[in-house]
C-alpha atoms as an extended CHARMM CRD file, in Angstrom:
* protein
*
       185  EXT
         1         1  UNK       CA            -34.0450000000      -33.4940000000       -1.3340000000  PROA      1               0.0000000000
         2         2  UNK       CA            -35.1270000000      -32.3690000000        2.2860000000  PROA      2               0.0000000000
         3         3  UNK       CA            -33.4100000000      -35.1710000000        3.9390000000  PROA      3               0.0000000000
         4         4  UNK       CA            -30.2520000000      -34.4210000000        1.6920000000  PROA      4               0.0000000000
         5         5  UNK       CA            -30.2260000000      -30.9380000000        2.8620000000  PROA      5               0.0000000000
         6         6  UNK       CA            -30.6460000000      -31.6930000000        6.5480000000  PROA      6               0.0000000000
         7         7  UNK       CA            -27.9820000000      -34.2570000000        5.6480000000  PROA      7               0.0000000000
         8         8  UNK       CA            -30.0690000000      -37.3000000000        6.5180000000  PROA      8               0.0000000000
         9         9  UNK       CA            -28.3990000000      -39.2400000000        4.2160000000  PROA      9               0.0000000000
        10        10  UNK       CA            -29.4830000000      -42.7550000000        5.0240000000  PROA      10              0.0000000000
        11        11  UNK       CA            -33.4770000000      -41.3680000000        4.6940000000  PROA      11              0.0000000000
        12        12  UNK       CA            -32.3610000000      -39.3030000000        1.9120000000  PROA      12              0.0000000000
        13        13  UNK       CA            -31.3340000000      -42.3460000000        0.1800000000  PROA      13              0.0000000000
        14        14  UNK       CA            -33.5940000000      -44.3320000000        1.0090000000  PROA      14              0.0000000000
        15        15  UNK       CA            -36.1850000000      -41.7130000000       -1.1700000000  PROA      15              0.0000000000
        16        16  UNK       CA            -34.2420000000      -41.5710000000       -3.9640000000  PROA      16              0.0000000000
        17        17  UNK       CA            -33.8930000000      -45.4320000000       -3.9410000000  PROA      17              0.0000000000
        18        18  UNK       CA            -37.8980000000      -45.4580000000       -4.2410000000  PROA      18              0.0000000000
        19        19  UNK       CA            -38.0730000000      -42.3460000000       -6.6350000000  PROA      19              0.0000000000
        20        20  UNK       CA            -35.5660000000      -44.8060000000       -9.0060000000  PROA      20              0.0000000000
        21        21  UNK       CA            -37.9210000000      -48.1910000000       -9.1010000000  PROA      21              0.0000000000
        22        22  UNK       CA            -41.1870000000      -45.4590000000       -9.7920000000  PROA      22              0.0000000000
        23        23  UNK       CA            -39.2570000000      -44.0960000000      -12.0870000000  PROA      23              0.0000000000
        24        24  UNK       CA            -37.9950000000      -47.0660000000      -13.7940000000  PROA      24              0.0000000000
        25        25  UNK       CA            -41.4710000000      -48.7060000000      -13.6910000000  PROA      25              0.0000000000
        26        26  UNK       CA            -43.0460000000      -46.0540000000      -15.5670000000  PROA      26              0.0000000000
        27        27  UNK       CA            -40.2470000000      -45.6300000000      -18.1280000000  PROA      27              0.0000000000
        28        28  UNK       CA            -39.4300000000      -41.9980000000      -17.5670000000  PROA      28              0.0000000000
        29        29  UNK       CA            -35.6740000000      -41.2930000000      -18.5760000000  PROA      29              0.0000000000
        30        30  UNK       CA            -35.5240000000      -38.4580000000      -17.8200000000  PROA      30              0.0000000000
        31        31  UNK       CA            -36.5810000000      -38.5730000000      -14.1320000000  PROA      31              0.0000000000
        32        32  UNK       CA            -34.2970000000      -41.6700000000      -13.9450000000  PROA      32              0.0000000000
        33        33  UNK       CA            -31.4030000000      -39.9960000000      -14.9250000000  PROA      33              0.0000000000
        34        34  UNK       CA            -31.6460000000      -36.8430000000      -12.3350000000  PROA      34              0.0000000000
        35        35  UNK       CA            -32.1730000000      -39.4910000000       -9.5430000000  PROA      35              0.0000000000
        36        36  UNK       CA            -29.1860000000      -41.8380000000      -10.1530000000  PROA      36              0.0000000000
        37        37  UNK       CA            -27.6350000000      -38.0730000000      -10.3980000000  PROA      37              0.0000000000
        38        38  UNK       CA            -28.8680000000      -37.0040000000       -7.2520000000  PROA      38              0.0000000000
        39        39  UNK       CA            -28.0080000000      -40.5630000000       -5.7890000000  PROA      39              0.0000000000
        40        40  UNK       CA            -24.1710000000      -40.8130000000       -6.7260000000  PROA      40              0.0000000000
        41        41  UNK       CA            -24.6010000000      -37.1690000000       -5.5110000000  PROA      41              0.0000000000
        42        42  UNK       CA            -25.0340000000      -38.4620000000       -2.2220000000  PROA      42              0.0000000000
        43        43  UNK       CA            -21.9170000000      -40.7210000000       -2.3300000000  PROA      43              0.0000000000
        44        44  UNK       CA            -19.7800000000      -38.4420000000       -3.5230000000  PROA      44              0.0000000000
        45        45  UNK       CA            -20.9190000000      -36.4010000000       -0.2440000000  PROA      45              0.0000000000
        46        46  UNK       CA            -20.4000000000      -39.1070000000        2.3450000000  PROA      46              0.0000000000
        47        47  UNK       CA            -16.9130000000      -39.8920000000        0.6830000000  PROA      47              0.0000000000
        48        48  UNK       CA            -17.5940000000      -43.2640000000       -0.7520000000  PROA      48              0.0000000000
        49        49  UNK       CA            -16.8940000000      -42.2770000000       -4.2190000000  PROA      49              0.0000000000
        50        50  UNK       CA            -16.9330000000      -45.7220000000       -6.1670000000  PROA      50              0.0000000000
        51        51  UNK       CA            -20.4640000000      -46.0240000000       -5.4240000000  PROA      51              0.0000000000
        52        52  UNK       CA            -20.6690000000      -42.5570000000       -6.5810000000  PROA      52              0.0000000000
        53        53  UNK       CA            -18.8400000000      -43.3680000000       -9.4420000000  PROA      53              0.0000000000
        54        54  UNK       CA            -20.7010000000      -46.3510000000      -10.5810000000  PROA      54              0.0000000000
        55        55  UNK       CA            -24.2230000000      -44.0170000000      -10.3380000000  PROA      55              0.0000000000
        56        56  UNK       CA            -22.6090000000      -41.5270000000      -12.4560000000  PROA      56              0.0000000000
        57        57  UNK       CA            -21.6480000000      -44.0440000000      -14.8050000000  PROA      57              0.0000000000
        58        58  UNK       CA            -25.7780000000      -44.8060000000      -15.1960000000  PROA      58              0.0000000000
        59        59  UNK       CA            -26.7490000000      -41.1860000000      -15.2260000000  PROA      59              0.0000000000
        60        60  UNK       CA            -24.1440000000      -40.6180000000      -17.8600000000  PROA      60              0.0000000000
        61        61  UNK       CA            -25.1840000000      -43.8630000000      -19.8350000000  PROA      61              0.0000000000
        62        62  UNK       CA            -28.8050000000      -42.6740000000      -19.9950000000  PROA      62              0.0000000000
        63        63  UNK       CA            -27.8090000000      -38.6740000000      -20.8400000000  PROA      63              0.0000000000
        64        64  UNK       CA            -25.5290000000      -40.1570000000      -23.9220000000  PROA      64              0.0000000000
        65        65  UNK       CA            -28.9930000000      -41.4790000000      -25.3180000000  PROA      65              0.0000000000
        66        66  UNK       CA            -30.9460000000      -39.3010000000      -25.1130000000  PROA      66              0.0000000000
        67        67  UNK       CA            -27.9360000000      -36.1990000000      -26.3880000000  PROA      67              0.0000000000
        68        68  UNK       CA            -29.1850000000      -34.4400000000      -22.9420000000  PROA      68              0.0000000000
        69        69  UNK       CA            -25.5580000000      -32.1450000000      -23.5810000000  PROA      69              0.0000000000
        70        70  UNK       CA            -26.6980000000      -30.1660000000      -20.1660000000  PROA      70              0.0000000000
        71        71  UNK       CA            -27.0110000000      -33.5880000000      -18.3790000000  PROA      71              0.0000000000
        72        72  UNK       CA            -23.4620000000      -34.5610000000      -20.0570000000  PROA      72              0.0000000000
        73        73  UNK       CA            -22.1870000000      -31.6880000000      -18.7820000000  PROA      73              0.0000000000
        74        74  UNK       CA            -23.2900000000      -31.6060000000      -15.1340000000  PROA      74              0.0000000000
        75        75  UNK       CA            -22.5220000000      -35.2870000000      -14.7920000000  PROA      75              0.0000000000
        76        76  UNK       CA            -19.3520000000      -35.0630000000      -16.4220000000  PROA      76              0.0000000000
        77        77  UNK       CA            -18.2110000000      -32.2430000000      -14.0170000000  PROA      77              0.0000000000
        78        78  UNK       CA            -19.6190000000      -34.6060000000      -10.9450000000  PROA      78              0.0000000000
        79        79  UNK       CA            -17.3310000000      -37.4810000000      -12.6450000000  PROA      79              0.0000000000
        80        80  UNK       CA            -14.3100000000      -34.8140000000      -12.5260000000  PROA      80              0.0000000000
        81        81  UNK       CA            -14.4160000000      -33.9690000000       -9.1690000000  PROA      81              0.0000000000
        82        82  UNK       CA            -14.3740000000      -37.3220000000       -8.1570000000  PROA      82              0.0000000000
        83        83  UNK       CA            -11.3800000000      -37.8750000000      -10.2300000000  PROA      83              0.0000000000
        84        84  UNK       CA             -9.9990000000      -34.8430000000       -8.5580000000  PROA      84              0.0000000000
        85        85  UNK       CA            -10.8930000000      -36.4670000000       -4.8140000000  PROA      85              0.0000000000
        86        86  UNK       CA             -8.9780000000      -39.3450000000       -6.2450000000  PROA      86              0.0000000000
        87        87  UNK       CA             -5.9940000000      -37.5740000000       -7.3330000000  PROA      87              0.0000000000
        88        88  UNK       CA             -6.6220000000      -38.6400000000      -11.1570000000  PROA      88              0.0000000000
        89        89  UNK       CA             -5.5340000000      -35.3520000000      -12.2690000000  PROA      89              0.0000000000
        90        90  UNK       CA             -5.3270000000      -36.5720000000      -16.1680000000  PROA      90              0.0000000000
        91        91  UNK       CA             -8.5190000000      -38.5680000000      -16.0510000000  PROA      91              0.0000000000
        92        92  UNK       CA            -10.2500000000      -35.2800000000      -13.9680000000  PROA      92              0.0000000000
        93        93  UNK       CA             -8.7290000000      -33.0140000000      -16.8860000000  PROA      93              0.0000000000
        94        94  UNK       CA            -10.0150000000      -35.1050000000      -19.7030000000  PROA      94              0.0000000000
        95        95  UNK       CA            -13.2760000000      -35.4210000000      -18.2300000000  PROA      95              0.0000000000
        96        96  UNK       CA            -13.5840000000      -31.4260000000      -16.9790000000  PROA      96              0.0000000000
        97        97  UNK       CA            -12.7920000000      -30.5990000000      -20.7670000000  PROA      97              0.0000000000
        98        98  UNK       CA            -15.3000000000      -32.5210000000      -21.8880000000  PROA      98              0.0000000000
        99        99  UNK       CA            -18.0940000000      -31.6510000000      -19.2270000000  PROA      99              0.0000000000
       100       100  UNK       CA            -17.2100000000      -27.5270000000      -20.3060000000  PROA      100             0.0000000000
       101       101  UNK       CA            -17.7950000000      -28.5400000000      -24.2250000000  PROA      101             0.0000000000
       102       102  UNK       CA            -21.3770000000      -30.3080000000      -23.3270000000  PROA      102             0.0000000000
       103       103  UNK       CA            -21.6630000000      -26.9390000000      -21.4480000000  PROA      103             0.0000000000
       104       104  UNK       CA            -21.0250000000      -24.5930000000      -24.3360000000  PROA      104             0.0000000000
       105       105  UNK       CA            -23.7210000000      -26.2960000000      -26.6380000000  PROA      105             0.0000000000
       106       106  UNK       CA            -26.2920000000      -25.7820000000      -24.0200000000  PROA      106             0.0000000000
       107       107  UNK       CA            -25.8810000000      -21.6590000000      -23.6610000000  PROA      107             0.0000000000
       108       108  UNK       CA            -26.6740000000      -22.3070000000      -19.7980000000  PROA      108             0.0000000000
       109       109  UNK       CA            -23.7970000000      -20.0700000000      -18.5140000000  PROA      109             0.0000000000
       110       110  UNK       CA            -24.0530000000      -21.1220000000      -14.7930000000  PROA      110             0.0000000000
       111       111  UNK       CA            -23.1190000000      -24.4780000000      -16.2270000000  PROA      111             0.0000000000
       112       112  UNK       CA            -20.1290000000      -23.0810000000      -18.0260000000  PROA      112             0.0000000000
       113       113  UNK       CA            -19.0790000000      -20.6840000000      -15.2680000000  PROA      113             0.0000000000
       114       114  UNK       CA            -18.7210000000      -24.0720000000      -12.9590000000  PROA      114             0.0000000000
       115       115  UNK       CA            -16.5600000000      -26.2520000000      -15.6040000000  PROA      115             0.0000000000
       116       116  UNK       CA            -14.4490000000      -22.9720000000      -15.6250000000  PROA      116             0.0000000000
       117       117  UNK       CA            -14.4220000000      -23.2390000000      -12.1690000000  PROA      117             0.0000000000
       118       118  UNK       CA            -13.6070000000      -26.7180000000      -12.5380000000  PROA      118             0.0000000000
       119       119  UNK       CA            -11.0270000000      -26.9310000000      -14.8360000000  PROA      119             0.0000000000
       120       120  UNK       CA             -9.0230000000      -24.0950000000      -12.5330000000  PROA      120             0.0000000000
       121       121  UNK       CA             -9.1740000000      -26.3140000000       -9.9770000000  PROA      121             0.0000000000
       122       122  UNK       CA             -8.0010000000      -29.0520000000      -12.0540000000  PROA      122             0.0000000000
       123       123  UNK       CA             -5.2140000000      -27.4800000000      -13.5420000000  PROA      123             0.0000000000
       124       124  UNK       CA             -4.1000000000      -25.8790000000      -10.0060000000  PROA      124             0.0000000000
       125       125  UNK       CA             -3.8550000000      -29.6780000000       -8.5730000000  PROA      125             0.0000000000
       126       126  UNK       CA             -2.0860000000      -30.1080000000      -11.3670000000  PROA      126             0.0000000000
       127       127  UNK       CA              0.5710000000      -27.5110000000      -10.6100000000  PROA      127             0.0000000000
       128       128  UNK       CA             -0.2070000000      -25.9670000000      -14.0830000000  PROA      128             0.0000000000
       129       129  UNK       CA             -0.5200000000      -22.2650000000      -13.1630000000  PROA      129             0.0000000000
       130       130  UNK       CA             -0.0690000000      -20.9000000000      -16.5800000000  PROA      130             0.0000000000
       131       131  UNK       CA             -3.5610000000      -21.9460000000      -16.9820000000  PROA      131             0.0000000000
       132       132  UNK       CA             -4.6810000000      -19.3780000000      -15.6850000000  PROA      132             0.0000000000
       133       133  UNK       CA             -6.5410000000      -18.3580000000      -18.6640000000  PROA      133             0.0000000000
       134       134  UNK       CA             -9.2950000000      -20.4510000000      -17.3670000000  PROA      134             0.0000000000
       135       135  UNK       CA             -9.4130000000      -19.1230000000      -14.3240000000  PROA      135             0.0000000000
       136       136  UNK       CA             -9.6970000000      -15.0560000000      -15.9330000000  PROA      136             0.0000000000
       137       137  UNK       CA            -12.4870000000      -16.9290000000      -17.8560000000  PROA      137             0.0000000000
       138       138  UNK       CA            -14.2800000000      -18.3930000000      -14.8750000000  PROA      138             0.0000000000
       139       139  UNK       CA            -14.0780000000      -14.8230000000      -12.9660000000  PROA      139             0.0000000000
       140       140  UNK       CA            -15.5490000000      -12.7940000000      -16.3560000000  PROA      140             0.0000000000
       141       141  UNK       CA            -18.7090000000      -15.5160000000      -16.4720000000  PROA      141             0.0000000000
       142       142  UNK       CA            -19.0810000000      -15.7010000000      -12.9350000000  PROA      142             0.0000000000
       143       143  UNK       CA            -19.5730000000      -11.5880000000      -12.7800000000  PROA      143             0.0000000000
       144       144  UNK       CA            -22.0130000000      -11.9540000000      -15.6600000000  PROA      144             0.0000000000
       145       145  UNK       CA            -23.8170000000      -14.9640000000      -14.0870000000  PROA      145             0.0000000000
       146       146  UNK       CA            -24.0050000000      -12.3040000000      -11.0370000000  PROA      146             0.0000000000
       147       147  UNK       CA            -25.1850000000       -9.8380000000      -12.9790000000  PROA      147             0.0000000000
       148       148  UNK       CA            -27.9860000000      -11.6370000000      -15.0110000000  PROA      148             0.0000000000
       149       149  UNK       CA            -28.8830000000      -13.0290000000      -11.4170000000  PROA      149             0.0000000000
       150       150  UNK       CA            -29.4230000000       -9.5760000000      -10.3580000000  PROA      150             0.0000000000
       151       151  UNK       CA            -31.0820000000       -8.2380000000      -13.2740000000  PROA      151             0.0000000000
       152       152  UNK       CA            -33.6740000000      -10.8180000000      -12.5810000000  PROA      152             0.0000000000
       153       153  UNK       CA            -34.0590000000      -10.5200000000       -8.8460000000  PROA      153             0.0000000000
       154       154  UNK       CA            -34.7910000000       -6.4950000000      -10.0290000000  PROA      154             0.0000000000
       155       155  UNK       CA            -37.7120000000       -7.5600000000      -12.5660000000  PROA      155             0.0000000000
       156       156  UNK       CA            -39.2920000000      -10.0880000000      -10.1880000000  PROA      156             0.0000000000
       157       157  UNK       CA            -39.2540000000       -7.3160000000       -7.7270000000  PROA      157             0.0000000000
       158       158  UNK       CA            -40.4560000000       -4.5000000000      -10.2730000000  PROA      158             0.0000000000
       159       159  UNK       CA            -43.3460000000       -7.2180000000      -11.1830000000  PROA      159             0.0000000000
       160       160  UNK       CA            -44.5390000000       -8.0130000000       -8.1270000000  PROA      160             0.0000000000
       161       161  UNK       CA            -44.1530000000       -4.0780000000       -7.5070000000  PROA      161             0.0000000000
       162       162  UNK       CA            -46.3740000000       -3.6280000000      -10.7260000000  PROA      162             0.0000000000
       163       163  UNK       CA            -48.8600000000       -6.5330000000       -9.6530000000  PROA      163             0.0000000000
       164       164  UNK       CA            -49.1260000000       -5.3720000000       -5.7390000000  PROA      164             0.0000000000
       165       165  UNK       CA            -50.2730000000       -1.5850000000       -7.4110000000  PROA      165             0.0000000000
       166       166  UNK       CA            -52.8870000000       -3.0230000000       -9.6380000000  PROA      166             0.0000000000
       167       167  UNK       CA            -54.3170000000       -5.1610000000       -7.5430000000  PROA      167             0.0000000000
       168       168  UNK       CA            -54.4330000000       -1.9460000000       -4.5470000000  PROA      168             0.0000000000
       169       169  UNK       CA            -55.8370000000        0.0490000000       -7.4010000000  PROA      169             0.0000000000
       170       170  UNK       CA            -58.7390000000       -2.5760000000       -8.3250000000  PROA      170             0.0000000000
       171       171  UNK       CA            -59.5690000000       -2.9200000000       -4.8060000000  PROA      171             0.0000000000
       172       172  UNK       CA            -60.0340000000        1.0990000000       -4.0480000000  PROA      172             0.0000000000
       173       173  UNK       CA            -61.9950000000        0.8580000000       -7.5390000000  PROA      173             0.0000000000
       174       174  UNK       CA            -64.4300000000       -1.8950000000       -5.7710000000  PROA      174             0.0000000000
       175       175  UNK       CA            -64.6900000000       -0.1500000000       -3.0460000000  PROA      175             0.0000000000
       176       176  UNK       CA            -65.9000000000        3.3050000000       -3.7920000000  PROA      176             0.0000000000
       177       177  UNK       CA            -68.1180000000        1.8100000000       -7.0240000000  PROA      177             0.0000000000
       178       178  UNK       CA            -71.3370000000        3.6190000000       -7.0890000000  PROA      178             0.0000000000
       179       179  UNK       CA            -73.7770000000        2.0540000000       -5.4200000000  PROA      179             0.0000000000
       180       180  UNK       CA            -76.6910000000        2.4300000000       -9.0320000000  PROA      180             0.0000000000
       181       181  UNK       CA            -76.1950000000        2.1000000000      -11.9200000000  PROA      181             0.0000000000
       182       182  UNK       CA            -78.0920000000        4.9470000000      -13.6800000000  PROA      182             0.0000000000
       183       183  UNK       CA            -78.4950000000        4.7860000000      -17.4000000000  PROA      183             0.0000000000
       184       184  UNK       CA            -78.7020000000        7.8270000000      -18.7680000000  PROA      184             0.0000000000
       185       185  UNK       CA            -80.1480000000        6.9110000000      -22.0350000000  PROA      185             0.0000000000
């Protein structure tokens, strides 16, 4: 993931190409699946989408087995842009519709926010601007995906606020303990 975002591709590659046989050899599904993800990822980035396409396919293969709808989602929306690179506007439709559906089973409202995002972009290629409903859609989620952000980013700090006090106030505590202990029994 470090050579991917220094865009070292070839190394980057190379990692995930290793992270695939380990994760092949030791039969873990899951792990496989995010890799040929992150993988076809890759291709998509450095424009040679078949490859891309044909690593998506996998991913996809292994989500539909194991009814991973998040995985469905996020590969189907991967799929759909590469449609959309390809100027498949029906096939990139088709496949954006289905990628938000996968998304609205899972309740992960990032995920939804970006096929909303998706299918605007989709139907604007398309020169369908009475879509637009999607779009109002994608702006409402994406303010509340803001907005939940936030409202986390405030209880992290207000925790670590909490924890930094108690931990000041246990260490004056320590400090000026009395030296006896008397008991006054």
């Amino acid at each position: 993931m470090i050579y991917k975002a220094k865009k070292e591709f070839d190394l980057a590659l190379l990692q995930y190409q290793k992270s695939l046989a380990i994760s092949q050899k030791i039969g873990n599904r899951g792990y496989e699946q995010a890799t040929l993800n992150n993988i076809a990822n890759i291709y998509s980035q450095i424009g040679l989408s078949d490859s891309a396409f044909n690593y998506f396919q996998k991913a996809l293969y292994i989500a539909n087995k194991k009814g991973d709808k998040y995985g469905l989602s996020l590969i189907n929306r991967n799929i759909a842009d590469i449609y959309l690179i390809k100027q498949k506007y029906d096939d990139a439709l088709n496949t954006s519709i289905k990628a938000l559906e996968y998304s609205l089973g899972t309740g992960a409202t990032e995920e939804v926010y970006l096929n909303y995002e998706l299918l605007s972009r989709v139907y604007k290629q398309k020169g369908n601007y009475d879509s637009a409903y999607y779009y109002v859609k994608h702006s409402v989620l994406k303010d509340s995906v803001k907005n939940v952000k936030t409202r986390a980013e405030v209880a992290e700090i207000q925790s670590k606020y909490e924890s930094d006090k108690k931990e000041k106030e246990n260490t004056l505590l320590k400090k000026h303990k009395p030296k006896y202990n008397i008991d006054l029994k």
